[in-house]
Amino acid sequence: MAALYADRLDFARAAERFGFAAYYVAEHHSTPLGHASSPSVFLAALSQHTATMRIGSMVHVLPAYQPLRLAEEICMLDHLSNGRLDIGVGRGASPYEVGLFGIGTQDARAVFEEALTVIRAFLREDVLSHRGEFFTYRDIPLTMRPLQPGGPPMWYGAFSERNLRFAAAHGLNVTLSGPPQRLRELSSRYRAIWRELHEGAPPPGMASMYQMFVARSDEEAARIVAPAYAKWYESMTHLWRHNNAMPRETLPPTFEQAMRQGSIIAGSAETVRQRMQQLLDASGLDRLLLQCNLGTMPHQAALESLQCFHEEVAPHLHVAPRTDGFEADAA
């Protein structure tokens, strides 16, 4: 694992050199390849290996935490990174990961929402008092403060009307999922809800996530990514199989299926550029979150893909101006 962490830090330094706007880490538990059970620990290290790009979690699994403790860690990370921190929040990738912490499926959403309420109050107030179903605090003086006023920007995965309204009510940026037309519908809807609740406020951040790899040819990309994807899928579905359950159908089991579904963008520089430009044009989004180091992919191959993206893909991508009253802000 020591070598894995060293490679990930090296990869993040390369991403910063190549002009990427941010580097995010996901939280997973009992997934054989992940070894990122604590985003906060990794981000503390990452803050000392980067200087300009934003860093953050995508996401912290809130039901796994005592929210007062996590809020203090967020403040520490905000200062360690000199105000470059973003925080993703969520309920977890599967009920089995959250279940490791004694949280049942029926309680996960309620615990998540209450924990988020506590964390947001901590980041904005001087004294914390809260009495809820799962957490209670009384008259706690808050001496640990974030560097960014009001705390770091927060991100949340929103794929339904309920989740969009929840995100807007809490002032959250959102990650969206689906084919391009669905992304356009979701992003347009979120902007409308945001204007309704936050008249005159700056627009929210909206992004969609894809796995990405650039090679010298489409065939070379498939040769490198297919076995790495197979190991990634095996790791991500490990707890489902351990509990004799079927993984969610939204996760394609093979590289070929993922390519057809569109969750992977892989191929030559020209193939990747065309696919990403089509996504930007059709979805109405102005930023993409790219998983560029997948499964058991060799570290050097991931670095070469990153450099190729920087030199041959990114300079040719264009974000169309918005027509909905918000200005586009490319990330």
XYZ file of C-alpha atoms in Angstrom:
331
model
C 0.000 0.000 0.000
C 2.896 2.373 0.658
C 3.864 2.194 -3.022
C 0.242 2.795 -4.063
C -0.018 5.941 -1.952
C 3.326 7.186 -3.287
C 2.127 6.634 -6.861
C -1.128 8.489 -6.194
C 0.736 11.480 -4.751
C 3.087 11.456 -7.743
C 0.074 11.330 -10.057
C -1.495 14.308 -8.276
C 1.706 16.337 -8.645
C 1.711 15.550 -12.360
C -1.948 16.585 -12.642
C -1.083 19.931 -11.080
C 1.833 20.438 -13.497
C -0.494 19.697 -16.401
C -2.990 22.326 -15.322
C -5.808 20.244 -13.881
C -8.109 22.322 -11.694
C -8.584 19.813 -8.874
C -7.755 16.360 -7.537
C -10.414 14.452 -5.603
C -10.283 11.196 -3.663
C -13.178 8.799 -3.042
C -13.909 7.059 0.257
C -14.449 3.296 0.198
C -14.390 0.553 2.810
C -13.553 -3.132 2.260
C -12.848 -2.603 -1.430
C -9.604 -4.482 -2.213
C -8.095 -1.842 -4.522
C -9.256 1.395 -2.917
C -7.316 1.684 0.334
C -8.780 5.191 0.767
C -10.851 4.560 3.858
C -9.995 8.036 5.171
C -10.064 10.858 2.620
C -8.976 13.261 5.349
C -5.700 11.418 5.945
C -4.848 11.286 2.243
C -5.847 14.930 1.722
C -3.598 16.012 4.586
C -0.672 14.429 2.745
C -1.843 15.737 -0.623
C -2.032 19.283 0.727
C 1.732 19.172 1.266
C 2.483 17.801 -2.217
C 0.460 20.369 -4.192
C 0.338 24.150 -4.178
C -2.174 25.534 -6.655
C -4.907 23.083 -7.641
C -7.907 22.424 -5.463
C -8.069 19.161 -3.543
C -10.990 17.390 -1.979
C -13.142 14.361 -1.345
C -15.657 12.884 -3.727
C -17.094 11.951 -1.261
C -16.836 11.731 2.510
C -19.399 9.086 3.540
C -21.148 11.082 6.262
C -22.966 8.192 8.019
C -19.522 6.749 8.833
C -18.561 9.810 10.917
C -19.250 11.645 14.128
C -20.046 14.990 12.427
C -18.438 17.211 15.072
C -15.143 15.376 14.625
C -15.350 15.497 10.822
C -16.134 19.225 10.858
C -12.967 19.820 12.874
C -10.962 17.772 10.356
C -12.443 19.805 7.503
C -11.229 23.004 9.174
C -7.746 21.557 9.641
C -7.587 20.477 6.002
C -8.780 23.873 4.836
C -5.825 25.493 6.596
C -3.304 22.808 5.581
C -4.292 23.381 1.945
C -4.317 27.190 2.262
C -7.999 27.344 1.360
C -7.876 24.948 -1.607
C -10.287 22.401 -0.113
C -13.549 21.109 -1.586
C -15.715 18.577 0.253
C -18.002 16.018 -1.351
C -20.724 14.550 0.839
C -22.768 11.396 0.348
C -24.339 8.300 1.871
C -21.875 5.770 0.443
C -21.444 3.663 -2.677
C -23.412 0.704 -1.324
C -25.566 -0.210 1.685
C -22.906 -2.723 2.649
C -20.172 -0.117 3.119
C -22.405 2.014 5.352
C -23.578 -1.136 7.120
C -20.015 -1.747 8.314
C -20.607 1.167 10.708
C -23.893 -0.153 12.046
C -26.081 2.088 9.890
C -29.046 0.311 8.323
C -30.397 1.134 4.889
C -33.546 2.566 6.446
C -31.529 5.114 8.474
C -28.726 6.031 6.052
C -30.466 9.006 4.436
C -31.675 10.457 7.737
C -28.235 10.073 9.348
C -26.607 11.668 6.295
C -28.968 14.654 6.270
C -28.608 15.291 9.997
C -24.817 14.950 9.874
C -24.696 17.461 7.014
C -26.851 19.881 9.016
C -24.428 19.635 11.945
C -21.329 20.109 9.765
C -22.756 23.119 7.957
C -23.760 24.703 11.267
C -20.267 24.082 12.651
C -18.639 25.802 9.673
C -20.868 28.886 9.880
C -21.601 29.510 13.553
C -19.631 30.401 16.680
C -21.490 28.099 19.071
C -22.959 24.709 18.169
C -26.237 23.553 19.664
C -28.183 20.754 18.019
C -30.747 18.246 19.200
C -31.653 15.606 16.638
C -32.568 11.982 16.234
C -28.967 10.783 15.936
C -26.741 13.607 17.244
C -27.073 16.044 20.130
C -24.724 18.903 21.040
C -25.267 21.606 23.613
C -23.600 24.999 23.697
C -20.227 23.941 22.246
C -17.867 26.900 21.662
C -16.297 26.541 18.219
C -12.658 27.581 18.253
C -11.622 25.637 15.137
C -12.677 27.702 12.112
C -12.306 27.103 8.361
C -10.008 29.302 6.301
C -12.587 29.799 3.537
C -15.473 31.958 4.805
C -18.437 29.715 5.509
C -16.328 26.631 4.893
C -15.129 24.819 1.761
C -17.457 24.434 -1.241
C -19.486 21.232 -0.947
C -20.475 18.756 -3.675
C -23.313 16.230 -3.734
C -24.468 13.600 -6.232
C -28.009 14.534 -7.317
C -29.949 12.367 -9.771
C -33.602 13.099 -8.923
C -35.915 16.051 -8.296
C -35.798 15.349 -4.565
C -32.005 15.333 -4.492
C -31.769 18.449 -6.665
C -34.059 20.340 -4.282
C -32.134 19.043 -1.274
C -28.846 20.173 -2.822
C -30.164 23.628 -3.702
C -31.678 24.113 -0.246
C -28.263 23.409 1.288
C -26.285 25.469 -1.241
C -24.441 22.475 -2.676
C -22.666 22.043 -5.986
C -23.782 18.865 -7.740
C -22.417 15.958 -9.716
C -24.914 14.596 -12.236
C -25.125 11.300 -14.088
C -26.704 9.979 -17.264
C -26.563 10.343 -21.056
C -25.924 13.864 -22.421
C -29.585 14.779 -22.915
C -30.388 13.687 -19.362
C -27.458 15.752 -18.094
C -28.809 18.803 -19.919
C -32.252 18.267 -18.385
C -30.825 17.853 -14.882
C -28.472 20.838 -15.164
C -31.221 23.097 -16.531
C -33.555 21.980 -13.774
C -30.944 22.598 -11.097
C -30.229 26.097 -12.358
C -33.958 26.858 -12.237
C -34.294 25.552 -8.677
C -31.142 27.456 -7.669
C -32.486 30.744 -9.018
C -35.756 30.099 -7.207
C -34.013 29.636 -3.840
C -30.923 31.841 -4.245
C -31.922 34.861 -6.300
C -28.847 36.874 -7.255
C -26.394 34.320 -5.826
C -23.426 33.006 -7.845
C -24.296 29.918 -9.910
C -23.679 26.438 -8.518
C -20.967 24.157 -9.801
C -22.231 21.228 -11.876
C -20.164 18.346 -13.191
C -20.398 14.787 -14.436
C -17.889 12.001 -13.816
C -16.215 9.719 -16.366
C -13.316 7.302 -16.520
C -10.793 8.539 -19.086
C -7.663 7.201 -20.781
C -5.684 8.512 -23.760
C -3.365 6.227 -25.751
C -1.636 6.250 -29.129
C -4.555 4.367 -30.661
C -8.013 3.098 -29.775
C -6.654 -0.453 -29.804
C -3.844 0.370 -27.368
C -6.321 2.067 -25.027
C -8.534 -1.021 -24.983
C -5.535 -3.280 -24.371
C -4.473 -1.268 -21.301
C -7.838 -0.272 -19.861
C -9.865 -3.488 -20.273
C -7.940 -5.590 -17.700
C -7.618 -2.621 -15.327
C -11.367 -2.015 -15.542
C -12.096 -5.686 -14.828
C -10.093 -5.476 -11.584
C -11.747 -2.168 -10.683
C -15.216 -3.663 -11.181
C -14.265 -6.716 -9.132
C -13.102 -4.449 -6.300
C -16.133 -2.146 -6.415
C -18.553 -5.090 -6.269
C -16.618 -7.098 -3.672
C -18.993 -6.377 -0.785
C -22.054 -7.114 -2.908
C -20.717 -10.567 -3.752
C -19.588 -11.137 -0.166
C -23.203 -10.572 0.888
C -24.552 -12.778 -1.934
C -26.214 -9.784 -3.583
C -26.338 -8.542 -7.156
C -24.434 -5.286 -7.826
C -26.394 -2.341 -9.133
C -27.115 -2.636 -12.838
C -25.851 0.924 -13.397
C -22.263 -0.358 -13.048
C -21.222 -2.051 -16.333
C -19.346 -5.320 -15.634
C -16.961 -5.108 -18.626
C -14.889 -2.474 -20.392
C -16.795 -3.053 -23.624
C -20.149 -2.486 -21.927
C -18.836 0.615 -20.160
C -17.673 2.015 -23.504
C -21.087 1.389 -25.049
C -22.813 2.971 -22.047
C -20.483 5.968 -22.231
C -19.115 5.858 -18.683
C -15.582 5.404 -20.080
C -13.931 7.756 -22.559
C -10.889 5.910 -23.904
C -8.944 5.839 -27.136
C -6.575 7.940 -29.186
C -6.269 11.654 -28.498
C -8.616 12.394 -31.394
C -11.211 9.877 -30.198
C -11.136 11.258 -26.652
C -11.267 14.867 -27.834
C -14.276 14.237 -30.060
C -16.130 12.329 -27.351
C -15.475 14.948 -24.668
C -16.448 17.828 -26.940
C -19.685 16.030 -27.795
C -20.375 15.656 -24.080
C -19.710 19.318 -23.346
C -21.866 20.453 -26.269
C -24.789 18.107 -25.603
C -24.891 18.186 -21.801
C -24.699 21.908 -21.102
C -22.070 21.273 -18.407
C -18.870 23.266 -18.117
C -16.727 20.795 -16.203
C -16.010 17.073 -16.165
C -14.604 14.971 -13.338
C -12.197 12.435 -14.828
C -11.045 9.223 -13.191
C -7.700 8.880 -14.936
C -5.998 6.146 -12.907
C -8.158 3.055 -12.939
C -7.943 -0.276 -11.139
C -4.611 -2.029 -11.689
C -3.510 0.309 -14.477
C 0.297 0.683 -14.509
C 1.395 3.972 -12.970
C 3.541 4.940 -15.959
C 0.682 4.310 -18.378
C -1.584 6.565 -16.319
C 1.050 9.321 -16.310
C 1.537 9.074 -20.080
C -2.224 9.270 -20.606
C -2.381 12.358 -18.408
C 0.391 14.065 -20.375
C -1.231 13.179 -23.692
C -4.532 14.621 -22.485
C -2.757 17.824 -21.450
C -0.906 18.210 -24.761
C -3.323 16.840 -27.360
C -6.860 16.959 -25.934
C -7.396 19.782 -23.439
C -6.154 22.644 -25.691
C -8.815 21.771 -28.277
C -11.858 21.583 -25.964
C -14.317 24.475 -25.889
C -17.127 25.322 -23.487
C -20.160 26.909 -25.140
C -21.491 30.130 -23.562
C -24.552 29.641 -21.399
C -27.911 31.035 -22.432
C -29.674 30.633 -19.098
C -28.543 33.794 -17.336
C -25.418 32.270 -15.804
C -21.921 32.794 -17.176
C -19.917 29.680 -18.020
C -16.917 29.048 -15.781
C -14.651 26.385 -17.219
C -12.857 24.217 -14.682
